[in-house]
Each structure stands twice: as structure tokens, then as C-alpha cells.
PDB file of C-alpha atoms in Angstrom:
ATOM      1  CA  UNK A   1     262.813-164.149  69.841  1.00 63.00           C
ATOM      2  CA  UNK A   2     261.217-163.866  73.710  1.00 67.00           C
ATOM      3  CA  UNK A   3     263.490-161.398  74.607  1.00 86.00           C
ATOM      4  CA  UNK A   4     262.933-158.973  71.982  1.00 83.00           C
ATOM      5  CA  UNK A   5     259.403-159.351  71.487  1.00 82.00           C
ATOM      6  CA  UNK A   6     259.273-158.940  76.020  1.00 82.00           C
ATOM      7  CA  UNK A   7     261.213-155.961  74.905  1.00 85.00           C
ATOM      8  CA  UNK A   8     258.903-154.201  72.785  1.00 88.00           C
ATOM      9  CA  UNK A   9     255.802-155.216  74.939  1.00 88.00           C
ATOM     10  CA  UNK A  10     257.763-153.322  77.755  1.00 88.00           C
ATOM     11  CA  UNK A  11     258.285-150.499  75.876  1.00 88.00           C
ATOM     12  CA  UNK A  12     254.950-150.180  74.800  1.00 90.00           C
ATOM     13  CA  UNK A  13     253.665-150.533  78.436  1.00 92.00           C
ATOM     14  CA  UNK A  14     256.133-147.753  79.185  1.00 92.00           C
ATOM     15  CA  UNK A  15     254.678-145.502  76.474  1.00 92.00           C
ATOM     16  CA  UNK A  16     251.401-146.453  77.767  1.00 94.00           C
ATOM     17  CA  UNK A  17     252.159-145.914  80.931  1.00 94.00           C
ATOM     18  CA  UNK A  18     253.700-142.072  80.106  1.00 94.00           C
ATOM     19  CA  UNK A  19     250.389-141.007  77.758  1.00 96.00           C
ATOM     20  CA  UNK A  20     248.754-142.151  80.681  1.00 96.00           C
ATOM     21  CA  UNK A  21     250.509-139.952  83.089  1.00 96.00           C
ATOM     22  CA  UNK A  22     250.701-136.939  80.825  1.00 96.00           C
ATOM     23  CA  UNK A  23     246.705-137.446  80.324  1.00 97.00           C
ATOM     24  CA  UNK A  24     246.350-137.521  84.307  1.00 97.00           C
ATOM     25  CA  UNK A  25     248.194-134.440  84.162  1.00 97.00           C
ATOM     26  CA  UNK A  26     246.136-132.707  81.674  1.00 97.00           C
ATOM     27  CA  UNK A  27     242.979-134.186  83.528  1.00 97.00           C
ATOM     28  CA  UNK A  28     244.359-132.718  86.650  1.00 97.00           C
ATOM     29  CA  UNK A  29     245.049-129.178  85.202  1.00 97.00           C
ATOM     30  CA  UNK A  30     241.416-129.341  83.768  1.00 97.00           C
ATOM     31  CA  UNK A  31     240.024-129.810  87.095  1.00 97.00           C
ATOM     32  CA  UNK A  32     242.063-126.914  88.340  1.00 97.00           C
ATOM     33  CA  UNK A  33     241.159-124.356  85.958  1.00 97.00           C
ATOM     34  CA  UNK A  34     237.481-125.237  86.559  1.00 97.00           C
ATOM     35  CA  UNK A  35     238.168-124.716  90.429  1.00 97.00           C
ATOM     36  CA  UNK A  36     239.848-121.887  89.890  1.00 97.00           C
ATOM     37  CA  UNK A  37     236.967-120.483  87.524  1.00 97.00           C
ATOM     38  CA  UNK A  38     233.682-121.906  90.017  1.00 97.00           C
ATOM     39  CA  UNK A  39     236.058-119.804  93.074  1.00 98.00           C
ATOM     40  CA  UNK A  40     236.074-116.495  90.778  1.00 98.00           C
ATOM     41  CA  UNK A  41     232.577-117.128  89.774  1.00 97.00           C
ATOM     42  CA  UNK A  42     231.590-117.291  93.643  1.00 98.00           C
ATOM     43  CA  UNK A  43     233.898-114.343  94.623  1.00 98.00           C
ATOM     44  CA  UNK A  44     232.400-112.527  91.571  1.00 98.00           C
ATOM     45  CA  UNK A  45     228.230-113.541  93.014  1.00 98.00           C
ATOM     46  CA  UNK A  46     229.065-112.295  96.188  1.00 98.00           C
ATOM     47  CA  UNK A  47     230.958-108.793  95.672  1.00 98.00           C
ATOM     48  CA  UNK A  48     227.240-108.636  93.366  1.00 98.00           C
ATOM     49  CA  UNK A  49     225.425-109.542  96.462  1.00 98.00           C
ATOM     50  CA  UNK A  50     227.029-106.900  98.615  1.00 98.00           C
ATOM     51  CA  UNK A  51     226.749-104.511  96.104  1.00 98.00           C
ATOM     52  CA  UNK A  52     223.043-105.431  95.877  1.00 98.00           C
ATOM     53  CA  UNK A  53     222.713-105.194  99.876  1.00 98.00           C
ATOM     54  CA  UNK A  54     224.750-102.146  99.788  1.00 98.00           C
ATOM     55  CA  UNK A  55     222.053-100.630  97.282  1.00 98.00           C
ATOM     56  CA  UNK A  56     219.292-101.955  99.543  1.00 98.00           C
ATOM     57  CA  UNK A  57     221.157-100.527 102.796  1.00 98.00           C
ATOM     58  CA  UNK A  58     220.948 -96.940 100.830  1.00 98.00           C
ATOM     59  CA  UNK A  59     216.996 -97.549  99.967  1.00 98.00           C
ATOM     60  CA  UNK A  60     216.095 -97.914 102.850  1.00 98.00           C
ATOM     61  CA  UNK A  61     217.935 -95.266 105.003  1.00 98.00           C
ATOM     62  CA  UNK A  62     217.094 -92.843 102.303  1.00 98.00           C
ATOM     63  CA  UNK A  63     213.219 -94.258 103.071  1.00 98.00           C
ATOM     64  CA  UNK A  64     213.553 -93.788 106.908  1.00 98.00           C
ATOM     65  CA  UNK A  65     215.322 -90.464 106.558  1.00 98.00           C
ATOM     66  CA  UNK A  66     212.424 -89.615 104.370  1.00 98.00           C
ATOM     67  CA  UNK A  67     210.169 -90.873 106.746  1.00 98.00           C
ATOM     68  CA  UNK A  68     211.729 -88.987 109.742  1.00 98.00           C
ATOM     69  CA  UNK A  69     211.791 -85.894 107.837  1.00 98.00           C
ATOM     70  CA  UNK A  70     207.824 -86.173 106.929  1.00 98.00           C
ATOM     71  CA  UNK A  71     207.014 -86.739 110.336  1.00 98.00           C
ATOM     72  CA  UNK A  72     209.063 -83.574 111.270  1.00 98.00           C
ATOM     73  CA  UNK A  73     206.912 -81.657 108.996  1.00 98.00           C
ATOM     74  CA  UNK A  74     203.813 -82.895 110.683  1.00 98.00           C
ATOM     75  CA  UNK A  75     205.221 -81.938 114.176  1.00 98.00           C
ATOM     76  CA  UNK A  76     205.938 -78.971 112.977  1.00 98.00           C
ATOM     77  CA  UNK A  77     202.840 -78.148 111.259  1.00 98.00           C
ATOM     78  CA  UNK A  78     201.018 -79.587 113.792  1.00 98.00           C
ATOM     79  CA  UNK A  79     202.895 -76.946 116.694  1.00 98.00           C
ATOM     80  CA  UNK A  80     202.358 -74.318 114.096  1.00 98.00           C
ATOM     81  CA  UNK A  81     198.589 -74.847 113.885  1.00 98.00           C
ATOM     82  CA  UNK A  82     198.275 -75.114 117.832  1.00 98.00           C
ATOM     83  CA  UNK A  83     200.153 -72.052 117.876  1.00 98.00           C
ATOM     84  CA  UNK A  84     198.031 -69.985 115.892  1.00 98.00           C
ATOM     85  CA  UNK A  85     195.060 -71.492 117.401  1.00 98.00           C
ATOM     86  CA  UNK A  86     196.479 -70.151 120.888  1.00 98.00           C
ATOM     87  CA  UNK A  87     197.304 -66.819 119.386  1.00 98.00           C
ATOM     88  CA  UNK A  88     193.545 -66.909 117.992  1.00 98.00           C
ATOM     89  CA  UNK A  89     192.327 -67.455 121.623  1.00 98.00           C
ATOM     90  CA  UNK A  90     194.127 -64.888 122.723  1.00 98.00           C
ATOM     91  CA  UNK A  91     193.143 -62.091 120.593  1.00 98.00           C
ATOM     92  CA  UNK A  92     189.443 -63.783 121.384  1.00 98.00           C
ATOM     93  CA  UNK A  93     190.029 -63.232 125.129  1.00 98.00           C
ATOM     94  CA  UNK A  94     191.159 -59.864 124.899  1.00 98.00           C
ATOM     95  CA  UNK A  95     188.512 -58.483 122.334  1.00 98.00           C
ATOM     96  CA  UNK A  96     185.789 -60.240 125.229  1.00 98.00           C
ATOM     97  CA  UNK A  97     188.082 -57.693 127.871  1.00 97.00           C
ATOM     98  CA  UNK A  98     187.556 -54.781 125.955  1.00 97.00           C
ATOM     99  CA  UNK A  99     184.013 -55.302 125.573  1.00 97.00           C
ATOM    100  CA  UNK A 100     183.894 -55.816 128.979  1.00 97.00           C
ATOM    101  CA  UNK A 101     185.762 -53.325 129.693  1.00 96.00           C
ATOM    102  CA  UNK A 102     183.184 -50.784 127.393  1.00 96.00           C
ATOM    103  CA  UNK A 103     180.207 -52.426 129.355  1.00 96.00           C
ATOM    104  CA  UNK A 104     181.881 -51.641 132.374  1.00 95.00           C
ATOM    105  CA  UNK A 105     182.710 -47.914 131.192  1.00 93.00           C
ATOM    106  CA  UNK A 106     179.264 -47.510 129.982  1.00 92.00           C
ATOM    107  CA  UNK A 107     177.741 -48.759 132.982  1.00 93.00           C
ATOM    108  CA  UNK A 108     179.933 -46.672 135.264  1.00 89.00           C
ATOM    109  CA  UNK A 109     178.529 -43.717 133.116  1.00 89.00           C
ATOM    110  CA  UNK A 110     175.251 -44.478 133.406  1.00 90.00           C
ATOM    111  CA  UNK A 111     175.488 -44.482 137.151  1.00 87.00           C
ATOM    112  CA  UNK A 112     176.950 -41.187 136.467  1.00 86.00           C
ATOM    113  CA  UNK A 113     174.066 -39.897 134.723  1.00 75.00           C
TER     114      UNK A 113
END
């Protein structure tokens, strides 16, 4: 009556023992997938953070070259105006030589006269 009832106790512990391994085995599998989903979920945040920095990267050389091309502008508004303030002086200057020029001739005739 030991032997069979030792029997059965050993086969139960052998049951046991297999639910328990195939439950290690699911537990195991478990703990896989949710690797295998926190690794996509971290590959997936960063290709989102490049992207991000990549958008950033754009903002901001689109901003300098903005920058650059205002201040471009200003140079060249600013040569512009000191250009046509030269020209201005200029024209002054010679308008002063021709009156000088009449005084002189007018002068000359009076000398004349």
C-alpha cells in the first residue's frame, strides 16, 4: 500500500514539477516580449527625437540664413545710401565750380570793362 501510494505522490510531484516548468516558460516568454516591446518603444523615442532635432537643425539654419540675408540688405542699403550721398557731394562740388567758375568769368569781364 506504500509503494503505490509513494507512486502517486511521485507522480504528482512530477506533474507539479512540469506545470511548474511550463509556467517558468511562459513567465520567461512574458518577460521577453516586454523587453522586446520597452527596446522598440526606445528605438521608436529616439528616431522621434532625431526627427525633432532634425526639425530644430532646419529652424534654426533657416533663422541664421534669414538673419545673414537681412544683414545683407542692410549692407547693401547702407553702401547704397553712402553712395548716393557721395554722388550728392559731387554734383554739390561741381555746381560750387561752376559758380566759381561764373564769378571768375564775370570778374575777368569786369576787369575788361
Amino acid at each position: 500500500a506504500a509503494e503505490p501510494a509513494a507512486a502517486e505522490a511521485a507522480a504528482r510531484s512530477s506533474a507539479l514539477a512540469a506545470q511548474w516548468a511550463a509556467l517558468e516558460r511562459e513567465r520567461e516568454a512574458a518577460l521577453e516580449v516586454g523587453r522586446e516591446a520597452l527596446r522598440a518603444e526606445a528605438a521608436a523615442n529616439e528616431v522621434e527625437q532625431m526627427a525633432r532635432l532634425a526639425e530644430l537643425d532646419a529652424a534654426w539654419r533657416q533663422l541664421h540664413a534669414e538673419r545673414l540675408d537681412a544683414a545683407r540688405e542692410e549692407q547693401r542699403r547702407a553702401r547704397a545710401a553712402a553712395a548716393a550721398r557721395a554722388e550728392s557731394e559731387r554734383a554739390a562740388i561741381r555746381a560750387q565750380r561752376r559758380q566759381l567758375e561764373q564769378q571768375r568769368a564775370a570778374l575777368a569781364l569786369q576787369r575788361c570793362a
